[in-house]
Amino acid sequence: MLFAAEAQAELKRVRPESLGFDSRRLERLDAVVDQAVRDGQVPGAVVSVGRGQAIAYARAAGLRAVDPAHEPMTLDTVFDMASLTKPIATATAVMILVDEGTIDLRDRFSRLMPEFANHGKGSITIDHLLRHRAGLIPDNPLADYAQGPAKAWENLAAITLEAEPGARFRYSDVGFEFLGKLVERKSGMSLDAFARERIFEPLGMAAAHFRPSGGTFAVPVSRIAPTEPDDHGRMLRGIVHDPRSRALGGVAGHAGLFASADDVAAFAAMILGAGTGANGTRILSPLAVRAMTDPGSTPAHERRGLGWDLDTSFSAPRGALFGPESFGHTGFTGTSVWIDPETRVFVVILTSRLHPTGKNPSPTALRARVATLAAAALVDAPPRTPGAGAQTAPAATAPAARPRPDVRSGIDVLIEQNFRPLASLKIGLITNHSGLDRDGRSTIDVLHHAPGVTLVRLFSPEHGIRGAVDAPVADSTDPATRLKITSLYGNNRKPLPADISDLDALVFDIQDIGTRFYTYITTLGLVLEAAAESGKRVFVLDRPNPIGGVAVSGPVRDPDAASFIAYHELPIRHGMTTGELALLYNAERKISARLEVIACTGWQRDMLFDDTGLAWVNPSPNIRSLNQALLYPGVGMLEATNLATGRGTDAPFERVGAPWIEPRKFAQALNTAAVPGVRFTPIHFTPSERQYKGERCGGVQISIIDRDRLDPIRLGFTLAHALITLYPKQWKPEGMMKLVASRTTCAEITAGKPVDAVLAHDRERLEQFLRIRARYLLY
């Protein structure tokens, strides 16, 4: 039996002081709740306040039922959750499927559910649906359900949009009906069965069920708070109040869940436990929990997470004191939960405000007052750190600090191997100033003195062997070794047969920065081609991707858009190392060179460069810091337009502008767009080179405030959207195609499409690339 003691994980009720509350302050809640009952706002209520994985305050007040007879409210009363179904059951079920790799938040819903691919719904993503930004209507007519569930789903699939996906927030039950159906389709289980097996039972949410008054897992009707009579005069008790959910059999993604205050508290404790419940059972990964409460790019006062309300007109349960990091949800029947990760406090308020006639006022004021008093009762709350992230993990479950890294690049591994892969070979080395071992010695010097290796010739990429030239580079001689340096960024960009005829192998050792239009990876591809054509071996000494190997974003290059800054059909941010790209090029382009990658050791894909312990060297003249490398994929995509991107200043790619931009207006528009991870400050600057050399430009300084949330491609598209919106006559976006290399993306940007819509359009090609990419990952 589900109600057996061993199956439950009820949170402990402890003295308020042991959780940092002042018990006398918490007792103020009694008077507020009692007054709401006396005033007829609600017939009764259950309020629970907890911290972490324990409860400090729990009280039942008033009546559970008024009609046909009075029944006192009890702490174990089961309520119709209404829209709390959305975050507790549906959104959590979706995120479980994301954790398992079954679906991706960026997936187009119509790809997973083809019957919905009509009337403009093809670009809706799962992320859009979870944030209520899919452009769907709030509710469809009840007549759509009159002929039974099968016909109702046909009608739902045929719904038309009222706005472009991603354009705005509009709370929609329809969107969560779609998501509930998606869970069933992808899991092979009904939504109620999936939620019971994967969420409720593991957390010991003993009374949490869809259709609680019937079936194997029945809750006694006497424990269920009634709502109001249906159209036939029957008091709804244990039958879902929402008429659309009721028409679908009581199970739907937007409504249908019943639960007690203890159930909701157990769920809140799991969220505060970074996905692990009070009983130690993990439901979600910590990063999935973080993603659920990340506002993404939603603008101020329309901030929604993945199933959660962050800052909208529905946010009354925050009260006056919980911070902007807090989040929650409400239900039409009078239910709510609010969670503050900063203080690790949760507040659960369950009422049956519709009983007995459906004419009681909204409990909005009650929710706000309870939350304010609960927050005021916490007397050891930590001070808020300015700029702190919104998803601070609790101390008990925070990931351990990363141990001091011992990352070794390919050259270091080669040294440890005593150069055995190169034994007795005459080699040519393609490198520049970034080719250094962990002790700061250049790869040129290391290989020149390597036992059993003959270094015959050097080859330099764009910017030359010392990385200091921002123009075509001529052949030269290395002063230390007296070896000839053949430029691969001058008259020729690919080694000629005569350049390598006396060599056995080519060795490539250059630091890339993870962006498609950074030319070093084009040089890599051309070196592979030259080696294959001449029958030479190729060794790639791998190096970490400085901007990480997890995130992949941006449009994939069009098939016919090849150039020296777009060698292969890659997205702008490819998330691969140089060695991995070499493997991909060699196989996917059918180059078939005799390739060997000397892999790094100690590097993990989630590391940024400053996690590696390796010394930073500017890989090119205008990439002078990791911050600039992180911004480059987004800001760099615009530099072929008439926008100054900071070249010729002390902060390349950290500022943008033009003589015709008004800084305050531009900064306000960008900050209103709420690009995750960055803020914009109005500035003036005068570049010393390029198109506005010597001219005073208005623009913005881009400050990274949260590297984990930064998506440089979204940043670039947001900059472009602001430019085309504010300066449609002055900004000339035509050159953008050179770097974006996607005609459709460029067309959507110049048409002023919303950023979310632009990001979503190339999703299928990006997913195809990810599948290909996976074959060549070394780490």
XYZ file of C-alpha atoms in Angstrom, residues 409-423 425 427-429 431-458 466 478 480-481 483 507 509 541 543 598:
57
model
C 47.859 20.017 -23.437
C 48.904 17.758 -26.282
C 52.467 19.098 -26.293
C 52.833 18.240 -22.592
C 51.536 14.723 -23.217
C 53.944 14.371 -26.141
C 56.833 15.391 -23.866
C 55.710 12.806 -21.285
C 55.714 10.215 -24.080
C 59.330 11.177 -24.810
C 58.197 12.143 -28.331
C 57.708 8.497 -29.330
C 54.899 9.236 -31.867
C 57.341 11.486 -33.777
C 60.411 9.270 -33.475
C 60.313 11.743 -38.409
C 58.339 17.275 -39.439
C 56.839 20.618 -40.330
C 55.189 22.491 -37.467
C 52.021 26.891 -34.835
C 52.212 30.395 -33.434
C 52.928 32.106 -30.127
C 50.030 30.194 -28.462
C 51.880 26.896 -28.909
C 53.423 26.620 -25.442
C 53.976 23.803 -22.975
C 52.825 24.156 -19.360
C 56.221 25.611 -18.390
C 55.902 28.383 -21.001
C 58.363 26.976 -23.550
C 57.332 27.352 -27.176
C 56.473 24.201 -29.079
C 59.008 25.374 -31.677
C 61.825 25.209 -29.132
C 60.570 21.980 -27.584
C 60.440 20.115 -30.892
C 63.637 21.703 -32.190
C 65.495 20.106 -29.283
C 63.405 16.908 -29.069
C 65.537 13.752 -29.247
C 64.958 11.690 -32.392
C 62.790 14.382 -34.049
C 63.923 16.577 -36.939
C 62.093 19.885 -37.160
C 62.527 21.000 -40.766
C 60.091 23.827 -41.385
C 57.602 26.132 -39.673
C 54.164 35.643 -33.026
C 62.625 32.180 -37.272
C 66.091 31.405 -32.903
C 66.146 28.232 -35.015
C 64.123 27.711 -39.886
C 52.330 18.748 -36.574
C 49.684 23.105 -32.343
C 48.518 18.429 -30.421
C 44.350 21.997 -26.500
C 47.616 13.681 -29.098
